[in-house]
GROMACS .gro file of C-alpha atoms in nm:
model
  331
    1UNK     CA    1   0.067  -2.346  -0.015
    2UNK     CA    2   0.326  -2.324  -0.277
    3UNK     CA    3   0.430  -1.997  -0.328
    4UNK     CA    4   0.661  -1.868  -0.613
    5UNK     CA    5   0.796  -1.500  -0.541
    6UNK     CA    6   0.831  -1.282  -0.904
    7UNK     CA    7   1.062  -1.009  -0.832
    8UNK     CA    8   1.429  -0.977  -0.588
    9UNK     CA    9   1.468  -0.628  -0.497
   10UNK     CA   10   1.370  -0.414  -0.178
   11UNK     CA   11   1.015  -0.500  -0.175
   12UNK     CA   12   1.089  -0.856  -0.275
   13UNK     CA   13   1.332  -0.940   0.008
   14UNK     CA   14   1.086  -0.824   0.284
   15UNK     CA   15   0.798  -1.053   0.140
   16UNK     CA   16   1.042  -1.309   0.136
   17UNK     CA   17   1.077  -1.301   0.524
   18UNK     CA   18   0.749  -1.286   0.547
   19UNK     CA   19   0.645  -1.614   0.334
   20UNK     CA   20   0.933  -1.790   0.486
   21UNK     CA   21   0.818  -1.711   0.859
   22UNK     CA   22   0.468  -1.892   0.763
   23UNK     CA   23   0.378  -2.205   0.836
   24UNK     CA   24   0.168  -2.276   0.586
   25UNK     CA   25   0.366  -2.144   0.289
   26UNK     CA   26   0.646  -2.302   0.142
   27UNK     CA   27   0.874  -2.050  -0.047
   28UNK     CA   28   0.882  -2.264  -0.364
   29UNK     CA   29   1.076  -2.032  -0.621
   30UNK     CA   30   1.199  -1.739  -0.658
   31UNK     CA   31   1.220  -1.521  -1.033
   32UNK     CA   32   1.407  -1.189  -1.159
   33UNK     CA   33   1.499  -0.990  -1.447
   34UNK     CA   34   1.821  -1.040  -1.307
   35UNK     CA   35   1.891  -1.409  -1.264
   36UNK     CA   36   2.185  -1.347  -0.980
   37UNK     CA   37   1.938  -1.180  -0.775
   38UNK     CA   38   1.717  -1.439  -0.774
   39UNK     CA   39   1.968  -1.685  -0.722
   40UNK     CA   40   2.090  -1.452  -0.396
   41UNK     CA   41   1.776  -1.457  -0.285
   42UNK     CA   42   1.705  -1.803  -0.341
   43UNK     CA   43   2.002  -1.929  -0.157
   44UNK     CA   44   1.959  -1.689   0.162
   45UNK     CA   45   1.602  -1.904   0.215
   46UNK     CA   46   1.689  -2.224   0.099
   47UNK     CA   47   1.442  -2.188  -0.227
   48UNK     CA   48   1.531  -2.231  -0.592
   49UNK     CA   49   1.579  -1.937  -0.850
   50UNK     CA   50   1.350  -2.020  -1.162
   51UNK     CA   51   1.234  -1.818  -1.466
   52UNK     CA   52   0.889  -1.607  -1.483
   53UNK     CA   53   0.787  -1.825  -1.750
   54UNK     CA   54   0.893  -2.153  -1.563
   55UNK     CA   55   0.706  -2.024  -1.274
   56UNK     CA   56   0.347  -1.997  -1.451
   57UNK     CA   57   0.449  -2.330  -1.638
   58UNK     CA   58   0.481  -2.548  -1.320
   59UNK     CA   59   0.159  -2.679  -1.214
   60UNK     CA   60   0.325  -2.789  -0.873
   61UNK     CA   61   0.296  -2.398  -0.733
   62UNK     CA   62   0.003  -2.259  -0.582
   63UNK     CA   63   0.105  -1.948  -0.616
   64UNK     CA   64   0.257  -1.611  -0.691
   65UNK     CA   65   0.314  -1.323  -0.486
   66UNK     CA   66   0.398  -1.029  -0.764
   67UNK     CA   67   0.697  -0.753  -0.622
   68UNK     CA   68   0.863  -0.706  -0.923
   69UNK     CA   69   0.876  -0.353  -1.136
   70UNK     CA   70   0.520  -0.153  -1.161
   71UNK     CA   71   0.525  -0.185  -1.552
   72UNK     CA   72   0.496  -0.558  -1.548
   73UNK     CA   73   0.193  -0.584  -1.289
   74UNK     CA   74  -0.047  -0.629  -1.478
   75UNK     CA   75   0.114  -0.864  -1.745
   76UNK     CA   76   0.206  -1.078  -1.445
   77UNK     CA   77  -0.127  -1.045  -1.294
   78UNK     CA   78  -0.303  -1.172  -1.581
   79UNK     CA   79  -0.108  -1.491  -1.653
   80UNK     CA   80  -0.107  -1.548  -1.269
   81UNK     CA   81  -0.486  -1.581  -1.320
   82UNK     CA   82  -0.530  -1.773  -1.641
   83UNK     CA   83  -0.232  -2.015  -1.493
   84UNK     CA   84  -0.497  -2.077  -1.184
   85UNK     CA   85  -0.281  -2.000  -0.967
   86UNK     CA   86  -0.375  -1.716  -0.662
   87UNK     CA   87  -0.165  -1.416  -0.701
   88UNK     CA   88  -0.073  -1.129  -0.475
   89UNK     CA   89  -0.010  -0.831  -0.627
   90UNK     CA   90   0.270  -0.551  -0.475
   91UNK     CA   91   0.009  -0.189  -0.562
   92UNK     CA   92  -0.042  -0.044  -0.806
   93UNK     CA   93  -0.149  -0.300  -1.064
   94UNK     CA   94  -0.081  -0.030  -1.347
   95UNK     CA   95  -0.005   0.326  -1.352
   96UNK     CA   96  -0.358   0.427  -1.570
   97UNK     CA   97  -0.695   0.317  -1.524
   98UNK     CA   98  -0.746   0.155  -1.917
   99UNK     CA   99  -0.501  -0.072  -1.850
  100UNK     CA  100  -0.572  -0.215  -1.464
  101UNK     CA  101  -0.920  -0.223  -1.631
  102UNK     CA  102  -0.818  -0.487  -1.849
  103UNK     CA  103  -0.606  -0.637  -1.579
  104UNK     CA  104  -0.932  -0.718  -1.378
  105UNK     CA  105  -1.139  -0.809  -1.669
  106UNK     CA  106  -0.901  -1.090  -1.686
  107UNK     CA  107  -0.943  -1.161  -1.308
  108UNK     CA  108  -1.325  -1.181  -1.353
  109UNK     CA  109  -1.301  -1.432  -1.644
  110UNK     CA  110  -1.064  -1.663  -1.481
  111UNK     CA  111  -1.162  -1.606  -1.101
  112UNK     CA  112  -0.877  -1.709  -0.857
  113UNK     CA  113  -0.790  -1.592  -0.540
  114UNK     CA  114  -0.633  -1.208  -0.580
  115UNK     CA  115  -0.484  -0.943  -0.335
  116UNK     CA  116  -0.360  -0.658  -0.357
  117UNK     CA  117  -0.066  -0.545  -0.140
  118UNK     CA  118  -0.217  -0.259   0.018
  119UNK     CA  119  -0.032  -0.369   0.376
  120UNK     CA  120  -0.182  -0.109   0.552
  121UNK     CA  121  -0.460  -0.271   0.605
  122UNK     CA  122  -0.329  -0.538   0.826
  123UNK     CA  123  -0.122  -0.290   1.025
  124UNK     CA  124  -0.240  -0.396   1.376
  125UNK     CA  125  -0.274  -0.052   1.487
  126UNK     CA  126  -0.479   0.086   1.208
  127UNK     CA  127  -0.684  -0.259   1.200
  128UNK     CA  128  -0.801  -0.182   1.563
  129UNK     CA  129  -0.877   0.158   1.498
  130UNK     CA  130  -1.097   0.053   1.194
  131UNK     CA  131  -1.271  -0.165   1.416
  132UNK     CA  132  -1.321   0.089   1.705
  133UNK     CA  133  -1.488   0.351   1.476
  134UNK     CA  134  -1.723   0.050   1.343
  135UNK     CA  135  -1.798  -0.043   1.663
  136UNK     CA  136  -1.887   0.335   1.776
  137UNK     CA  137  -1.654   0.402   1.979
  138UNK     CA  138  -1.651   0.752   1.881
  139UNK     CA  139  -1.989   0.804   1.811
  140UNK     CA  140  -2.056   0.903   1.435
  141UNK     CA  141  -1.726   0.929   1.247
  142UNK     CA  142  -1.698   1.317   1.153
  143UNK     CA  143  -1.328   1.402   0.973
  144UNK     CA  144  -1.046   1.173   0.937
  145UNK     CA  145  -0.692   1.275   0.968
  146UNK     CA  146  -0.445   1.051   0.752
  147UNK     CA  147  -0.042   1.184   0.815
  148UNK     CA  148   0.218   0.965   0.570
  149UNK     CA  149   0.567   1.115   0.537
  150UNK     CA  150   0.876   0.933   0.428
  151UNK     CA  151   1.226   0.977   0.611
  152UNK     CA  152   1.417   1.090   0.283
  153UNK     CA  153   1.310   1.200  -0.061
  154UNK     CA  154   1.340   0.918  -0.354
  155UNK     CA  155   1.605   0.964  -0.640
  156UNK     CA  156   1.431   1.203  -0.870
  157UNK     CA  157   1.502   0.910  -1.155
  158UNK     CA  158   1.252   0.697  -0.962
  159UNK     CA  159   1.055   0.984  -0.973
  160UNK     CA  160   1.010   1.011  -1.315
  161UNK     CA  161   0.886   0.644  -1.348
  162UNK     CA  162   0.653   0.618  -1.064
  163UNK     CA  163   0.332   0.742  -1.177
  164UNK     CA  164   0.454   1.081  -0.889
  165UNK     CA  165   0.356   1.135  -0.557
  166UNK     CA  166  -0.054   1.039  -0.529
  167UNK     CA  167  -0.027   0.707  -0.746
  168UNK     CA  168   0.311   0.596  -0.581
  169UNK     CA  169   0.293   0.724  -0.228
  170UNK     CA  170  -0.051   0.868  -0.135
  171UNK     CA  171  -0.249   0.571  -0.266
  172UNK     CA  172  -0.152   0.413   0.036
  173UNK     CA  173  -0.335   0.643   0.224
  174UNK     CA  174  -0.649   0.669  -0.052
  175UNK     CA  175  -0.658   0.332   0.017
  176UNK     CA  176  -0.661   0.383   0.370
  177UNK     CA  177  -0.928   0.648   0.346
  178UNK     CA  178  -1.165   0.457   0.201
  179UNK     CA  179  -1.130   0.153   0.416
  180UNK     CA  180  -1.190   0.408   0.707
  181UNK     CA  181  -1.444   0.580   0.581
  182UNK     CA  182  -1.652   0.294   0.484
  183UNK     CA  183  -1.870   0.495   0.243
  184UNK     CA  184  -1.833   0.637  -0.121
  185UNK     CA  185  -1.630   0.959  -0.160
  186UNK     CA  186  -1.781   1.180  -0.414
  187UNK     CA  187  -1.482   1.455  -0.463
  188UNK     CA  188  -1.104   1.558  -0.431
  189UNK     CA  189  -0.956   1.832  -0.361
  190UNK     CA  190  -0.527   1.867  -0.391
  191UNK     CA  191  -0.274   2.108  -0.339
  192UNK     CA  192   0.080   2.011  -0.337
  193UNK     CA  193   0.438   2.192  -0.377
  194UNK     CA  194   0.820   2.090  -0.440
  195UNK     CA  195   0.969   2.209  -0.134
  196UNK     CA  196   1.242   1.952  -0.081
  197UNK     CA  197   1.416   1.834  -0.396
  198UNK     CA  198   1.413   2.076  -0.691
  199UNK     CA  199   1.508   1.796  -0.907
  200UNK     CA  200   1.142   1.605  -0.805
  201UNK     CA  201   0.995   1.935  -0.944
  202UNK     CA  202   1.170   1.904  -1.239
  203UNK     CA  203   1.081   1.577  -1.272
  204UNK     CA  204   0.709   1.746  -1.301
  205UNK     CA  205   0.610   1.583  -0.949
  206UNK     CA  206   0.566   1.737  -0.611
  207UNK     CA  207   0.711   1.651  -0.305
  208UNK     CA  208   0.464   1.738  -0.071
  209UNK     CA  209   0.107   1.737  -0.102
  210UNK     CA  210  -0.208   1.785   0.059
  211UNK     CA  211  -0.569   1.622  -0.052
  212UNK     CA  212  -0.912   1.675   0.105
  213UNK     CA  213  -1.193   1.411   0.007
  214UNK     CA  214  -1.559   1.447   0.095
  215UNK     CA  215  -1.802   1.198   0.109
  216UNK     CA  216  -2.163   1.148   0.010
  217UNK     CA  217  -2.282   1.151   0.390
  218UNK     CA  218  -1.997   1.503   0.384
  219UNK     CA  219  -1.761   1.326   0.618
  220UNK     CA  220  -1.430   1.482   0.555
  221UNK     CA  221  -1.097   1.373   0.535
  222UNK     CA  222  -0.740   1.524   0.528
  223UNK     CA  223  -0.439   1.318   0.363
  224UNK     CA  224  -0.087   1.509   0.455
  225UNK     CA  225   0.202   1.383   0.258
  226UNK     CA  226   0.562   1.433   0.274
  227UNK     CA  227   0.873   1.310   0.094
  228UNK     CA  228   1.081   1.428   0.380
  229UNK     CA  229   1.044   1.354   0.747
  230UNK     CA  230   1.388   1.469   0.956
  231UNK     CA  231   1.318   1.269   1.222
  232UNK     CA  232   1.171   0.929   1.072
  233UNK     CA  233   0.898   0.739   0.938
  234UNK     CA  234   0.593   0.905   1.065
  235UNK     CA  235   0.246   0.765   1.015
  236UNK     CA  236  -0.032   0.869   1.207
  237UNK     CA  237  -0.427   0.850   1.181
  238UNK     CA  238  -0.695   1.027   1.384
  239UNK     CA  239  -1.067   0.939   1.354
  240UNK     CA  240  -1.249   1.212   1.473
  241UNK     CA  241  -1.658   1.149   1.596
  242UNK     CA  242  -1.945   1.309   1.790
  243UNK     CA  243  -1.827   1.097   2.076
  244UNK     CA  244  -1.474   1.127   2.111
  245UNK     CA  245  -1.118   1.084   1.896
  246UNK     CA  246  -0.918   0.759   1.851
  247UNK     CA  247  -0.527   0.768   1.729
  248UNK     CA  248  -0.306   0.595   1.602
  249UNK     CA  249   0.000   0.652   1.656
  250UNK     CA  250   0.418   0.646   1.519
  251UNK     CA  251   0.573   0.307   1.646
  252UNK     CA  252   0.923   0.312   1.790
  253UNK     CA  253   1.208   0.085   1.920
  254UNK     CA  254   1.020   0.053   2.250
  255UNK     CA  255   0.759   0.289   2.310
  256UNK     CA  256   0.977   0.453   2.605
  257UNK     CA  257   0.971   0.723   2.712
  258UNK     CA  258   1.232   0.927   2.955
  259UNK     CA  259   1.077   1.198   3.203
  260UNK     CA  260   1.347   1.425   3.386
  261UNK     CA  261   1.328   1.792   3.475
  262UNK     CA  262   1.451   1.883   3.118
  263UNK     CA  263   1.158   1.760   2.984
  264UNK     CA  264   1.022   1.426   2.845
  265UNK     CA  265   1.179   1.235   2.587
  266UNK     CA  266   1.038   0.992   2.325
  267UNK     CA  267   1.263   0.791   2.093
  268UNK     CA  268   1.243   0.871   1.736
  269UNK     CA  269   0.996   0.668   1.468
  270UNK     CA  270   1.070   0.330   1.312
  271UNK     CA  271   1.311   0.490   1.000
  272UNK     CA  272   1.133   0.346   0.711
  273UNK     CA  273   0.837   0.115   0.564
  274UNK     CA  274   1.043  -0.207   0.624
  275UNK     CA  275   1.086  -0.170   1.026
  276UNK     CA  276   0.723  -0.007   1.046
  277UNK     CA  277   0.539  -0.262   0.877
  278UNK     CA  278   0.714  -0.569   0.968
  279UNK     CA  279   0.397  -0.740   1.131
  280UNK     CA  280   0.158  -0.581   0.857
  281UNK     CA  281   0.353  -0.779   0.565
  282UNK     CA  282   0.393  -1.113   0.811
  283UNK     CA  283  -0.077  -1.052   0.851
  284UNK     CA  284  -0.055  -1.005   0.459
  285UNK     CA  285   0.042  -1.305   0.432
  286UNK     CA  286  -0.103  -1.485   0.671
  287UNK     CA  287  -0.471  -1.346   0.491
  288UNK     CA  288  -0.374  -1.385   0.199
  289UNK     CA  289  -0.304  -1.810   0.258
  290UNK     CA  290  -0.619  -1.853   0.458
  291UNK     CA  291  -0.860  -1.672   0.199
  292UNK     CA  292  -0.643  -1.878  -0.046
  293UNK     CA  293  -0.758  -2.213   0.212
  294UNK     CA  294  -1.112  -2.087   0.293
  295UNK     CA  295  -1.212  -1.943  -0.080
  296UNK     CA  296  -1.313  -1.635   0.045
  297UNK     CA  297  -1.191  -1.257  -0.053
  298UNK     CA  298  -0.877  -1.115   0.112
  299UNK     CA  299  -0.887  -0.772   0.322
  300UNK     CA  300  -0.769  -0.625   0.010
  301UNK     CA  301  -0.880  -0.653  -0.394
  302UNK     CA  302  -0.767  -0.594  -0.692
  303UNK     CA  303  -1.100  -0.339  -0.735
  304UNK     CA  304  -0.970  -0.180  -0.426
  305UNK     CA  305  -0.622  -0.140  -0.610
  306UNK     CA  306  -0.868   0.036  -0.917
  307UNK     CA  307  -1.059   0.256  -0.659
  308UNK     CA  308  -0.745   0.410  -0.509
  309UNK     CA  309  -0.593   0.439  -0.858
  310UNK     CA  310  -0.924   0.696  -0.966
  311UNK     CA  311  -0.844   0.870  -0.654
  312UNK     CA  312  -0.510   0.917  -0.730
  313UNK     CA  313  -0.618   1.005  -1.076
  314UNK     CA  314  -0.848   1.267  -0.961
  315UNK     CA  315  -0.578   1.450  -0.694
  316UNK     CA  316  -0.357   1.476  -0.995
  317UNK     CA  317  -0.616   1.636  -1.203
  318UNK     CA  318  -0.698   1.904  -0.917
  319UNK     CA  319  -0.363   1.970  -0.845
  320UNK     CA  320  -0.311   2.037  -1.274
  321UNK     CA  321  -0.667   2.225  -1.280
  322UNK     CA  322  -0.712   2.382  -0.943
  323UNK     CA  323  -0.974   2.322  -0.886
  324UNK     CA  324  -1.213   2.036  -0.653
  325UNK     CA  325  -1.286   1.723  -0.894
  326UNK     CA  326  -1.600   1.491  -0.848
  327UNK     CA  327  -1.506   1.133  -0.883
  328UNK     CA  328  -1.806   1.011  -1.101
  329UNK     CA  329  -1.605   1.226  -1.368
  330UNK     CA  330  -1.323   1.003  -1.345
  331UNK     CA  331  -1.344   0.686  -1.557
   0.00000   0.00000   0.00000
């Protein structure tokens, strides 16, 4: 595969390793607002820096992966898909629902290969816990337990263009939720405070948040977010059934741990996304090239991307209406 890479920053530089660590993928180009970070980029992998629109010109790439800035998702998306060419797309693919609407109405009239970069998914830990509870391990699945805090709070200017906290950091988890769960969810429930960072409040977002979903079966299932973890990146999930529990759990350095008469000791978390997720983004990839190979669907779709989105859409509105919020009301 031919892969072009549309955007140079944080999120760009990680898929980067990534794509360049497969086999199958050559990193063919590399495009940015800012033509010297492409060309950084570009030279640090041995690729070549290009323009967006030289990118969807050249019939000689297979493919885009799509980490550039939120606002131009869906734009990018769209001529990704009426250029032929299979696209994976960094989440969310817009910040509303009108507008990823059209984004996939575009996808269904010029089919290609689509993901969406939900990396979660492909976490290995998480990925065998998905398949224990499907397998029964725990009997039938009861609640579900979804921690996801972040080391340090976000500039509160980022803030103010992210969509706030459940379409830019807790749609990971609705995501995740619904992968688990395996079955409709009917309504949300979300409280949330700005505890951390008066300047997030100002920013009319909240920095830490709670949501409750409950499906049509009543399964439950708690999402606990934070902007601010002391001590690192924690991310934990517990599937709870009539047969037992299953956990996963933070990953560390080493997985040591020191026993003494003081007391045991465990090293901290993995700091942030990029160290905890390493092998997730390398199993992105790696799905996203072989459903690319075997025409099938990835893990993850851009309707996935539009499901989480009308979650996230209905914790904002409880959180703004206090009150629980069925999901058939959210269109």
């Amino acid at each position: 595969m031919q892969l072009a890479l549309i955007g140079a920053g944080r999120i760009g530089q990680v898929h980067a390793k990534a794509i360049t660590a497969h086999p199958g993928v050559t990193l063919a180009a590399i495009a940015d607002f800012r033509p010297e970070a492409a060309e950084a980029l570009a030279a640090t992998y041995a690729s070549r820096a290009m323009s967006v629109e030289a990118v969807f010109a050249d019939e000689h790439i297979d493919a885009v992966l799509i980490a550039s800035s939120t606002p131009t998702h869906a734009e990018y998306l769209e001529q990704a898909a009426r250029s032929g060419k299979a696209v994976l797309c960094e989440k969310p693919i817009a910040l509303g629902l009108a507008r990823t609407r059209e984004a996939l109405e575009v996808l269904e009239s010029n089919p290609v290969t689509c993901a969406l970069g939900f990396n979660r998914r492909h976490d290995p830990q998480f990925a065998a816990l998905r398949q224990a509870v499907s397998e029964g391990r725990i009997g039938a699945l009861e609640t579900l337990s979804i921690i996801s805090r972040d080391p340090l709070p976000p500039p509160a200017e980022y803030v103010a263009a992210s969509g706030g906290l459940f379409r830019d950091m807790m749609i990971h988890d609705f995501d995740m939720a619904r992968w688990l769960l395996d079955e409709p969810i009917t309504h949300v429930q979300a409280s949330g405070s700005c505890l951390i960072d008066p300047a997030i409040g100002e920013a009319g977002d909240v920095d830490t948040a709670m949501v409750t979903l409950t499906t049509a079966s009543g399964r439950l299932c708690h999402i606990n977010n934070s902007r601010r973890a002391c001590y690192g990146y924690d991310q934990r999930i517990e599937a709870f059934g009539s047969g037992g529990m299953l956990q996963a759990q933070n990953e560390t350095e080493t997985r040591l741990r020191f026993t003494g008469e003081g007391g045991q000791v465990e090293e901290k978390p993995h700091w942030f996304f990029l160290e905890r997720y390493a092998a997730a983004f390398a199993r992105e990839i790696d799905d996203f090239v072989t459903a690319w190979q075997e025409q099938r669907s990835p893990l993850t779709s851009a309707q996935d991307g539009l499901e989480a989105l009308r979650l996230a859409e209905a914790a904002e509105r409880s959180l703004q209406e206090g009150r629980r919020i069925a999901l058939d009301d959210i269109h």
